[in-house]
mmCIF file of C-alpha atoms in Angstrom:
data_model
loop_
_atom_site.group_PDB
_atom_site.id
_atom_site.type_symbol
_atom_site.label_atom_id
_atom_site.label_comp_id
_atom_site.label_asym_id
_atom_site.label_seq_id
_atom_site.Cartn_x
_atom_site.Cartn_y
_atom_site.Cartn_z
ATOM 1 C CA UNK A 150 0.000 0.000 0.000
ATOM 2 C CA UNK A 151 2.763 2.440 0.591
ATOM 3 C CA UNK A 152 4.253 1.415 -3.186
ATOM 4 C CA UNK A 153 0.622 2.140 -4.244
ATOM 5 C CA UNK A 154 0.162 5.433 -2.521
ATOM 6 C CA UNK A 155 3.678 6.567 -4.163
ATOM 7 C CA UNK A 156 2.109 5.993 -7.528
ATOM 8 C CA UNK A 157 -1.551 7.379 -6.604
ATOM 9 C CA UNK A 158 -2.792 9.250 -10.104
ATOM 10 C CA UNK A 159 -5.269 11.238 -7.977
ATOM 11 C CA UNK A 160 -6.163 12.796 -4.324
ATOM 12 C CA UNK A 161 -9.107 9.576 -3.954
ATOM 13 C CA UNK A 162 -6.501 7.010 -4.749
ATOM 14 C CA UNK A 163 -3.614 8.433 -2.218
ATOM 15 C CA UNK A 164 -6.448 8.740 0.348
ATOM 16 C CA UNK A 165 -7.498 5.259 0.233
ATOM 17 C CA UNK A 166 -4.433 3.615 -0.100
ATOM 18 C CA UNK A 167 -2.769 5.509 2.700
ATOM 19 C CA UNK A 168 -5.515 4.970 4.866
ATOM 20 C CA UNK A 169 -4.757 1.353 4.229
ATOM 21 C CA UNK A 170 -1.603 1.371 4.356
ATOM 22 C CA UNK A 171 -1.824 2.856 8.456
ATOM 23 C CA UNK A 172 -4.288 -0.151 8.806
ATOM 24 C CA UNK A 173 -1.609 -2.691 7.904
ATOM 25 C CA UNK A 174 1.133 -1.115 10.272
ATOM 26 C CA UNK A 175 -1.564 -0.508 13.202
ATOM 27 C CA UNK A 176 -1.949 -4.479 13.133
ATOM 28 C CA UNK A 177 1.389 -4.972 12.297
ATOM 29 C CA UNK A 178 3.165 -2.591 15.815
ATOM 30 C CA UNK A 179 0.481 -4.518 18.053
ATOM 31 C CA UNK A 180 1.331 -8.144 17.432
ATOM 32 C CA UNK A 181 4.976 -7.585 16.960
ATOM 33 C CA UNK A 182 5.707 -7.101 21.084
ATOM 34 C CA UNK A 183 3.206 -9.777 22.682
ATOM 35 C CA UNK A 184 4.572 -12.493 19.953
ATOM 36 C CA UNK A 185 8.303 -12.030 21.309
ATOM 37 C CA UNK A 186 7.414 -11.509 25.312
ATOM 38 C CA UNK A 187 5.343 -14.653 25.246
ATOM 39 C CA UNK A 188 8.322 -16.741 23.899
ATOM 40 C CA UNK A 189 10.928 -15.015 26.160
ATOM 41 C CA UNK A 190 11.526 -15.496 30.195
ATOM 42 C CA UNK A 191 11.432 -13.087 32.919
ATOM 43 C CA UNK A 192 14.576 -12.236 32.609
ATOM 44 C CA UNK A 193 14.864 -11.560 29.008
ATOM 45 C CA UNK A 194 11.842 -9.529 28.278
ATOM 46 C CA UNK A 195 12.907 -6.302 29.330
ATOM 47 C CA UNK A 196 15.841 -5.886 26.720
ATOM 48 C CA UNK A 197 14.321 -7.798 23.825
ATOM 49 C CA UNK A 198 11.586 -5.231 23.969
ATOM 50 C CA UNK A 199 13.728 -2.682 24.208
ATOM 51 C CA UNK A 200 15.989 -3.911 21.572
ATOM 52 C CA UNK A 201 12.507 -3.989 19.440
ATOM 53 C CA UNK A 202 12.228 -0.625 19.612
ATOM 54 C CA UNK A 203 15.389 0.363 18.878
ATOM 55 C CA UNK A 204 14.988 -1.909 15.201
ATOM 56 C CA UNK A 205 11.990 0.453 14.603
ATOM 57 C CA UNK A 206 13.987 3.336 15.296
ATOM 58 C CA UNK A 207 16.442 1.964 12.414
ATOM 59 C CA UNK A 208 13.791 1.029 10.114
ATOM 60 C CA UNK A 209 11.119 -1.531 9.087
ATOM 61 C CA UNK A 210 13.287 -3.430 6.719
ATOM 62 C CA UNK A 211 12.930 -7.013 9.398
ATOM 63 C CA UNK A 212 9.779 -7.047 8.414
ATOM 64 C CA UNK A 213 10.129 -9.792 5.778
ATOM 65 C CA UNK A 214 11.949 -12.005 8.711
ATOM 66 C CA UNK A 215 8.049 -12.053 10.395
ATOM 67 C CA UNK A 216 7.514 -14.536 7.870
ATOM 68 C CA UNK A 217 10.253 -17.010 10.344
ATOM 69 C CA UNK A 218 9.161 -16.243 13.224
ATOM 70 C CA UNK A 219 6.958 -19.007 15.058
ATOM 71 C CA UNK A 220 3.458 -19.151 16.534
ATOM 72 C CA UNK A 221 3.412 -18.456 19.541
ATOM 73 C CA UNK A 222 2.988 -21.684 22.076
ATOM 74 C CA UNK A 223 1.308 -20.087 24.652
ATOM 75 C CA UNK A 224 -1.645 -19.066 22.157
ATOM 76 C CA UNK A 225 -1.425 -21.807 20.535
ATOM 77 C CA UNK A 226 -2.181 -23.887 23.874
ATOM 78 C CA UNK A 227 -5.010 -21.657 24.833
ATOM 79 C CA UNK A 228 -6.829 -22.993 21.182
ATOM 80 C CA UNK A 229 -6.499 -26.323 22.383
ATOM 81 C CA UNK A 230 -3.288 -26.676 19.474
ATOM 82 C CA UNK A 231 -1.341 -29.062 20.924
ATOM 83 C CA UNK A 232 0.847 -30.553 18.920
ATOM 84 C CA UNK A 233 1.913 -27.557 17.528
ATOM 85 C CA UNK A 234 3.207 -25.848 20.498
ATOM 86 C CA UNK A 235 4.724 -29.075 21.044
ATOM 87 C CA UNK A 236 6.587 -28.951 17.974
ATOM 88 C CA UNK A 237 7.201 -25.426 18.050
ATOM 89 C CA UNK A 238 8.844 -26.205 21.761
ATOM 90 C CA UNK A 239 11.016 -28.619 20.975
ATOM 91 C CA UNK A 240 12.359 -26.466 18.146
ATOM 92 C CA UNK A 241 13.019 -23.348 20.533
ATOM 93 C CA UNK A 242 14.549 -26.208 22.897
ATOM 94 C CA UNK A 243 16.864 -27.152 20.296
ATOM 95 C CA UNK A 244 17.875 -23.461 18.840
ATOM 96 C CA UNK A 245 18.574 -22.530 22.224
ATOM 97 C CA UNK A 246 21.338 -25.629 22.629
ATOM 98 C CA UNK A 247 18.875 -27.641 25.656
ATOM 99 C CA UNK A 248 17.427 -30.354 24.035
ATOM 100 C CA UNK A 249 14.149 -31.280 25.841
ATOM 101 C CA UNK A 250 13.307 -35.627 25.475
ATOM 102 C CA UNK A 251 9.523 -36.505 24.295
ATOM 103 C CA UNK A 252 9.379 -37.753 28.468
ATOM 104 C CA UNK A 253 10.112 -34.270 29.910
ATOM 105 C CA UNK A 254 8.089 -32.199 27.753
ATOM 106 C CA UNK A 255 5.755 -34.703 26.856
ATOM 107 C CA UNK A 256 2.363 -34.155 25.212
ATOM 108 C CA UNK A 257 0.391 -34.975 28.238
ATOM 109 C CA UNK A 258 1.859 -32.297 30.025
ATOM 110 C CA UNK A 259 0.836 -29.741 27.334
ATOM 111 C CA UNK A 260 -2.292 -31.278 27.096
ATOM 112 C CA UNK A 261 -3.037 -30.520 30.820
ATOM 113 C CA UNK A 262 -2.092 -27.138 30.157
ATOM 114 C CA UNK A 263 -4.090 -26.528 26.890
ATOM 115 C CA UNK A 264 -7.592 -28.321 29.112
ATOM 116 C CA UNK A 265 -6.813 -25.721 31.507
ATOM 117 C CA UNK A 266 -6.154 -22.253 29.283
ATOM 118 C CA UNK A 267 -8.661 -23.733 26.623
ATOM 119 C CA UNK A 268 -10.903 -20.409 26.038
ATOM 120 C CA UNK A 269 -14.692 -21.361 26.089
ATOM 121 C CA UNK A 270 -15.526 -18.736 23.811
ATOM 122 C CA UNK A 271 -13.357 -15.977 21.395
ATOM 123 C CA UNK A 272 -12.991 -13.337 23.733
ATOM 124 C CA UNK A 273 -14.000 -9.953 22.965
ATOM 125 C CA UNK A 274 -13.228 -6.064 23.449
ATOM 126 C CA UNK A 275 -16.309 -6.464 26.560
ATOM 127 C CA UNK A 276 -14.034 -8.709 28.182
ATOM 128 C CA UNK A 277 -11.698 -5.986 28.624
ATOM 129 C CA UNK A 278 -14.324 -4.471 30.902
ATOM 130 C CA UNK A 279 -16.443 -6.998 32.237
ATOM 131 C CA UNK A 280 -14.155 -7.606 35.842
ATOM 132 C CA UNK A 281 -12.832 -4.939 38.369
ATOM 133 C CA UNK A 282 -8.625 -5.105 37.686
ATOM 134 C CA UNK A 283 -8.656 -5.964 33.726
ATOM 135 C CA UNK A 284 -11.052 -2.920 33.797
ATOM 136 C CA UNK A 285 -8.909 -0.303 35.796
ATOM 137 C CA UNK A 286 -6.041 -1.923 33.792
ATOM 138 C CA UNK A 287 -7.961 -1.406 29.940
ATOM 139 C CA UNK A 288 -8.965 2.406 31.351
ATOM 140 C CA UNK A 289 -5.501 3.133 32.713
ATOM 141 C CA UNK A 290 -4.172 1.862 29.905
ATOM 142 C CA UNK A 291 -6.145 3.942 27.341
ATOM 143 C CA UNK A 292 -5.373 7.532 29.199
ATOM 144 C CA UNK A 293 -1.530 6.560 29.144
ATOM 145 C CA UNK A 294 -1.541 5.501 25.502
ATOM 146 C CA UNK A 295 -3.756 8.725 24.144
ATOM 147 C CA UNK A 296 -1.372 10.724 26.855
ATOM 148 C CA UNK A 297 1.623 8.996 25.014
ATOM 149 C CA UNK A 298 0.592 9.849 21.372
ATOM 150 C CA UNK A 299 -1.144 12.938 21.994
ATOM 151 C CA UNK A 300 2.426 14.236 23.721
ATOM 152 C CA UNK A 301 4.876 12.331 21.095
ATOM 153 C CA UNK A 302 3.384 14.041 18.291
ATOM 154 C CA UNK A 303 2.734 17.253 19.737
ATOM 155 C CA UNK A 304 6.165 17.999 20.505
ATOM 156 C CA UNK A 305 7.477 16.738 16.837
ATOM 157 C CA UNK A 306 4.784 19.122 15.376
ATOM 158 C CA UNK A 307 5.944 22.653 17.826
ATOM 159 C CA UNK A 308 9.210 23.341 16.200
ATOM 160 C CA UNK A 309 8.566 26.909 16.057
ATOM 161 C CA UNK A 310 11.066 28.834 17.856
ATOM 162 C CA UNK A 311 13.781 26.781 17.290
ATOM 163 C CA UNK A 312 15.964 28.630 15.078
ATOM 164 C CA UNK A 313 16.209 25.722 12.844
ATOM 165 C CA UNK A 314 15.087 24.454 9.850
ATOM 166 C CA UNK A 315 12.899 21.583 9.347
ATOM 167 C CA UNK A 316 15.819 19.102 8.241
ATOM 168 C CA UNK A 317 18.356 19.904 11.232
ATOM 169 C CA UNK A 318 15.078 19.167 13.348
ATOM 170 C CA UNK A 319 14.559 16.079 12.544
ATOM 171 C CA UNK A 320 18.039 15.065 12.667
ATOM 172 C CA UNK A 321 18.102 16.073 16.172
ATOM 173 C CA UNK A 322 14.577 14.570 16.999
ATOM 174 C CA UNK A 323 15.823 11.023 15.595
ATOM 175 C CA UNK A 324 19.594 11.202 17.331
ATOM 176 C CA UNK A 325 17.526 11.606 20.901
ATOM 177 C CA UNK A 326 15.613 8.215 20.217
ATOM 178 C CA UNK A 327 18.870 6.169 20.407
ATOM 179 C CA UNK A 328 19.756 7.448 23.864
ATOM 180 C CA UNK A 329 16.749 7.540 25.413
ATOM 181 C CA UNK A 330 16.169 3.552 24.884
ATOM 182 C CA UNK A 331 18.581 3.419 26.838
ATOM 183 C CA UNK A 332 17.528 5.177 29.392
ATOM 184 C CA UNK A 333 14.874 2.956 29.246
ATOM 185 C CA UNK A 334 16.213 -0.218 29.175
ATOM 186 C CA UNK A 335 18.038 0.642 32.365
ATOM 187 C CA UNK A 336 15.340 2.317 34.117
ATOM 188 C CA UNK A 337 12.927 -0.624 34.014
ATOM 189 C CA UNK A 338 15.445 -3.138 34.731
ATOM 190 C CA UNK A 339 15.809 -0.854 38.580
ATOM 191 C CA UNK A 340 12.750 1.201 38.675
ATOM 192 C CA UNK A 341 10.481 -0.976 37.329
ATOM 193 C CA UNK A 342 7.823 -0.615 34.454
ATOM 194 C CA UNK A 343 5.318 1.327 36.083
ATOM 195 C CA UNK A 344 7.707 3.990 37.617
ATOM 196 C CA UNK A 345 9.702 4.563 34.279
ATOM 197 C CA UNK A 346 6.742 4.962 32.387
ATOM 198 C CA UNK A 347 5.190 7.224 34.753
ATOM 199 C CA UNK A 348 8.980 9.165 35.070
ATOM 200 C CA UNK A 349 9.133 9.674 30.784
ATOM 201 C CA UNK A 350 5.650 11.461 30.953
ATOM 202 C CA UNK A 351 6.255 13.651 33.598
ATOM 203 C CA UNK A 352 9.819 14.049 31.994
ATOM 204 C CA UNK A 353 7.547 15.009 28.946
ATOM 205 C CA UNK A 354 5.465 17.301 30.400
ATOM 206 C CA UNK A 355 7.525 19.267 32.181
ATOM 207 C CA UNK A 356 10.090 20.144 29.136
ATOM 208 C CA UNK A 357 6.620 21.563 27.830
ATOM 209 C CA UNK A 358 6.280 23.737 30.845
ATOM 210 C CA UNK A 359 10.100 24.930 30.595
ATOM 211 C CA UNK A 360 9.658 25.892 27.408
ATOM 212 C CA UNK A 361 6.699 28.448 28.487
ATOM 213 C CA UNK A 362 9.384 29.864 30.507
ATOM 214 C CA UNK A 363 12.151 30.728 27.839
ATOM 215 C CA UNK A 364 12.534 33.971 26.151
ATOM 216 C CA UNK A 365 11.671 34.080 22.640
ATOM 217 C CA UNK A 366 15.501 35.720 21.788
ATOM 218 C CA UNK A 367 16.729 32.575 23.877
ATOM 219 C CA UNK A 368 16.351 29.866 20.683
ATOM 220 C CA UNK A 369 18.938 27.384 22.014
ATOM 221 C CA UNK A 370 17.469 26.766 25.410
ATOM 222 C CA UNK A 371 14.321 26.088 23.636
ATOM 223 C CA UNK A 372 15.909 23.810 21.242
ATOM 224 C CA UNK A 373 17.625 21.851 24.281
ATOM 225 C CA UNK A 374 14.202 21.638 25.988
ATOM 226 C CA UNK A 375 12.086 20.303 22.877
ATOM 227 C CA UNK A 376 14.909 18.093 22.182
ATOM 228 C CA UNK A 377 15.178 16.624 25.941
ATOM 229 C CA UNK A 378 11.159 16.814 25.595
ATOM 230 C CA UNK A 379 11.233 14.263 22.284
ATOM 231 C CA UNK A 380 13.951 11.799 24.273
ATOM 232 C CA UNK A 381 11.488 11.417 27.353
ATOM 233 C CA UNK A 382 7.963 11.481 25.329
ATOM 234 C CA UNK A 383 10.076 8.601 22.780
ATOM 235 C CA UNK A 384 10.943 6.614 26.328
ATOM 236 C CA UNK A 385 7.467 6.858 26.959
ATOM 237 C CA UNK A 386 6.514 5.114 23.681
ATOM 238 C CA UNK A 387 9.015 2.396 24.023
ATOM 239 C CA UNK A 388 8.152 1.687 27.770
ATOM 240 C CA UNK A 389 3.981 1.661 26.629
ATOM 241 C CA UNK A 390 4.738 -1.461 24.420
ATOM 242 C CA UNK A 391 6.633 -3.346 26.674
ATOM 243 C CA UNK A 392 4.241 -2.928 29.836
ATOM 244 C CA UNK A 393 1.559 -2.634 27.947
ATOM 245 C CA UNK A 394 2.270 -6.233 26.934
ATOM 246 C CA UNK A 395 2.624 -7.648 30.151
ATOM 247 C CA UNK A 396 -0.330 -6.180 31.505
ATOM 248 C CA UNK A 397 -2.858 -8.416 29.485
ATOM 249 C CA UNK A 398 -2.981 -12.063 29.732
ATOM 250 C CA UNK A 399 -2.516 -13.860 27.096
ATOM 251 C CA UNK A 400 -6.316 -15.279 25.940
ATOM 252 C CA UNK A 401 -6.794 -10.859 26.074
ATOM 253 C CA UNK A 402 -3.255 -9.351 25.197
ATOM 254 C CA UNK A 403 -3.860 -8.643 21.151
ATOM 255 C CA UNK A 404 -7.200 -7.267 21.941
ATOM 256 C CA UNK A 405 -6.251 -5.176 24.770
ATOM 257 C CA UNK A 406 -3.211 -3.684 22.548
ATOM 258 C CA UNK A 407 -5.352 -3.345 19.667
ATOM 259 C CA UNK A 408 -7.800 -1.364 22.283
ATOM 260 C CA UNK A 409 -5.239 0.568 23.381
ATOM 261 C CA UNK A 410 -3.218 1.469 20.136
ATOM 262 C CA UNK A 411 -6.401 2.797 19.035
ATOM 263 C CA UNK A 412 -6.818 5.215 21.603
ATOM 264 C CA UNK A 413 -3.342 6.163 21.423
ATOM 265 C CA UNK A 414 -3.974 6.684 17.508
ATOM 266 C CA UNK A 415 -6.686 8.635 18.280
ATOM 267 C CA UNK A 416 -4.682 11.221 20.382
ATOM 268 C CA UNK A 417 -1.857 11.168 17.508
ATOM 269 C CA UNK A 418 -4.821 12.276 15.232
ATOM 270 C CA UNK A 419 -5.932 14.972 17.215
ATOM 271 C CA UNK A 420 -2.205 16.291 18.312
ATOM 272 C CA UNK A 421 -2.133 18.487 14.856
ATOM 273 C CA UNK A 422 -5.131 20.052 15.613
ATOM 274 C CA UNK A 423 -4.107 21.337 19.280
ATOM 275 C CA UNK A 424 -1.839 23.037 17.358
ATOM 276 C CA UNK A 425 -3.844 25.655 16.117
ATOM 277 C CA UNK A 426 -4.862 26.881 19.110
ATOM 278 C CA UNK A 427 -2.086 29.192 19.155
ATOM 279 C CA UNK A 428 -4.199 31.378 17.161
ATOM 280 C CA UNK A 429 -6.605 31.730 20.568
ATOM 281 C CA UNK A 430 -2.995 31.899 23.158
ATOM 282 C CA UNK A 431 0.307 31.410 21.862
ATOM 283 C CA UNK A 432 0.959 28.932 24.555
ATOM 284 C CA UNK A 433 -2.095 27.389 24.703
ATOM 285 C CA UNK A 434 -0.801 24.331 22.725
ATOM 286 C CA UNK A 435 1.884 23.530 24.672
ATOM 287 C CA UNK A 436 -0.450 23.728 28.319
ATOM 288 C CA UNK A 437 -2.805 21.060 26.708
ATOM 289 C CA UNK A 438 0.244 18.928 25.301
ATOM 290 C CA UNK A 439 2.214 19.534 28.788
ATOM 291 C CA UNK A 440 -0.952 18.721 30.902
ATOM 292 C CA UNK A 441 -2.447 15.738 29.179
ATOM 293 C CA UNK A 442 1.279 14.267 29.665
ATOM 294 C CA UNK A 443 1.008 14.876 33.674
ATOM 295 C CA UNK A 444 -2.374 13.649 33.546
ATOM 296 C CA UNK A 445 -1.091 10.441 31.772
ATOM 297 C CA UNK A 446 1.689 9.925 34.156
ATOM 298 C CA UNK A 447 -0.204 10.157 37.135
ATOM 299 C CA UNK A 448 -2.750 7.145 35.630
ATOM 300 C CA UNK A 449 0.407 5.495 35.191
ATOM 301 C CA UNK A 450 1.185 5.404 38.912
ATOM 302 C CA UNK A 451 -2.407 3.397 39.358
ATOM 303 C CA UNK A 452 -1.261 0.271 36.954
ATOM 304 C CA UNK A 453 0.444 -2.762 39.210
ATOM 305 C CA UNK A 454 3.762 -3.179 38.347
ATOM 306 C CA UNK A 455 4.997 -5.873 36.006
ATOM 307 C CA UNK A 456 8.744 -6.070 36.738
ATOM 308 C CA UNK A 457 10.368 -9.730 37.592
ATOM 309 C CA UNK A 458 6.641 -11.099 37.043
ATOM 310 C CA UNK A 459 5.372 -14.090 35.080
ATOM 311 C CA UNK A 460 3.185 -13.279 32.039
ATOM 312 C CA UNK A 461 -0.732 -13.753 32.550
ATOM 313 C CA UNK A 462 -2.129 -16.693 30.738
ATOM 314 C CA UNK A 463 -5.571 -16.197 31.956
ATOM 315 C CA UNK A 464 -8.344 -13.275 33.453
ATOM 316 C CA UNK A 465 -8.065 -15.531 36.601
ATOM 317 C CA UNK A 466 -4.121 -14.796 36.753
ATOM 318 C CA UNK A 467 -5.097 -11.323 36.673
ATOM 319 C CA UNK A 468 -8.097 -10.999 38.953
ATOM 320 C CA UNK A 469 -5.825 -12.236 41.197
ATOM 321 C CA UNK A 470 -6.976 -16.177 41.779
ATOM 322 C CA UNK A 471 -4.773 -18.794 42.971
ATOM 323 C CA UNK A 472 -3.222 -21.305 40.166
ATOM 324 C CA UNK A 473 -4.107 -24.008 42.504
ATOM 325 C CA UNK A 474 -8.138 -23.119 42.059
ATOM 326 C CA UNK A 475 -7.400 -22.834 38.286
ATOM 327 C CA UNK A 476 -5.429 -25.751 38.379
ATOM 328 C CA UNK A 477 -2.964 -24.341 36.007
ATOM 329 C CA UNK A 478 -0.103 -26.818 35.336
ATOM 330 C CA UNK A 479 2.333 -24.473 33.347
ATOM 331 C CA UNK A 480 4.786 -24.000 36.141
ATOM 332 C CA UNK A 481 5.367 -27.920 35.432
ATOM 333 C CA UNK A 482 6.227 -27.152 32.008
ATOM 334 C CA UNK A 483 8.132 -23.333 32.273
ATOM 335 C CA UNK A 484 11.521 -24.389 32.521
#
């Protein structure tokens, strides 16, 4: 669709292919993270999805590698697929040097597993909603990712003032990404998830404020600030997929980050209109982009942190039940 939009002959063509062309990457950024954390360990998942990031950073061209990548096993047990998560287990066993006999990760085992997970019915965006935590977690969730967007793409629209042109702009706005994933990476190794991605909003939000501050004559403070301000609103983009991800268990976690990427796309689309309102105050846009950050970060503070913990399988793992009343056998099988 992007190839097609290139060669659009008219404004209706270039509309409707670039329309579907965000479609494809929408689904494409929300299945990316939950199909790597679900195949990784505790402690692996914080700097593959931080190295994920970073890729996008560089570019899309892994894409065509998707086509290698495995289903994942823990979906695939919750459909009641058994023997291909067994297959698909013995070849991760294998890549990773520890082969696993047919007695120690037998079929029975999985099959206990798969009885257990098995969902009744193909849950649904209600589902989201319907209990007390997965519903605090799918509203908190929604205000961080529209804060997120709504923030990102405000500051990489406001480059007036600067004293530089567009193309020195967005050199500097793309050298800040690199850093800041690493700021990241550390951070939610120490602080933990919920903390960091609390820390890049306010970080966010209160470059915005700064910049009401600085003279107009005063450029290059400006230029630092919006600068800093892109580094921690990026951070807070890479740190949203990753908890994100381990918020939702796994029968849920595609529809909750399909949920939540849409509000987040929602606030991206309205970013470019805040904008004008510097026709009404001059720093009217950068009060609502500023504030909706700090609003964001403080819903952030009300998610449960994610750090050093398993990944949900089911609602019941969330809600907080025992995996002895679920009798959920996948401890048996994690190692």
């Amino acid at each position: 669709m992007g190839l097609a939009s290139a060669a659009s002959v008219s404004y209706i063509m270039f509309v409707i292919t670039r329309t579907l062309t965000g479609t494809a990457l929408a689904g494409f950024t929300i299945i990316v993270m939950p199909l790597e954390l679900e195949w990784l360990d505790v402690g692996h998942r914080t700097v593959a999805g931080v190295l994920s990031s970073t890729f996008w950073t560089g570019g899309v061209m892994l894409l065509a590698l998707v086509g290698w990548v495995p289903e994942s096993a823990r979906w695939l047990l919750t459909q009641g697929r058994v023997e291909e998560a067994h297959r698909y287990l013995l070849c991760c066993a294998r890549l990773n040097g520890r082969p696993v006999g047919e007695d120690s990760l037998s079929l029975e085992a999985l099959r206990k597993v798969a009885a257990a997970e098995r969902v009744v019915r193909r849950p649904s965006y209600l589902d989201l909603f319907r209990t007390p935590r997965l519903r605090r977690i799918s509203l908190c969730c929604m205000m961080v990712w529209f804060g997120v967007n709504f923030s990102y793409y405000g500051l990489s629209l406001d480059i007036s003032g600067l004293g530089l042109n567009v193309y020195q702009t967005q050199l500097l706005f793309g050298a800040v990404e690199l850093p800041a994933k690493l700021l990241v990476y550390l951070s939610v190794r120490h602080a933990g998830r919920r903390l960091t991605q609390a820390g890049t909003l306010l970080g966010t939000a209160l470059t915005l404020g700064f910049r009401l501050l600085v003279p107009t004559e005063k450029a290059y403070w400006s230029t630092a600030l919006a600068v800093t301000g892109k580094g921690f609103s990026e951070a807070a983009f890479t740190t949203a997929y990753l908890f994100t991800s381990e918020l939702y268990p796994t029968v849920l976690r595609q529809t909750g980050m399909g949920l939540t990427a849409l509000v987040g796309r929602l606030g991206g689309s309205l970013a470019p209109l805040v904008a004008l309102l510097d026709g009404v105050w001059l720093s009217l846009p950068k009060l609502t982009y500023g504030g909706i950050a700090l609003l964001a970060a403080c819903t952030a503070l009300l998610l449960p942190e994610t750090r050093k913990a398993q990944l949900p399988e089911t609602i019941q793992d969330v809600e907080g039940k025992s995996l002895q009343e679920e009798q959920m056998p996948m401890k048996q099988v994690h190692d």
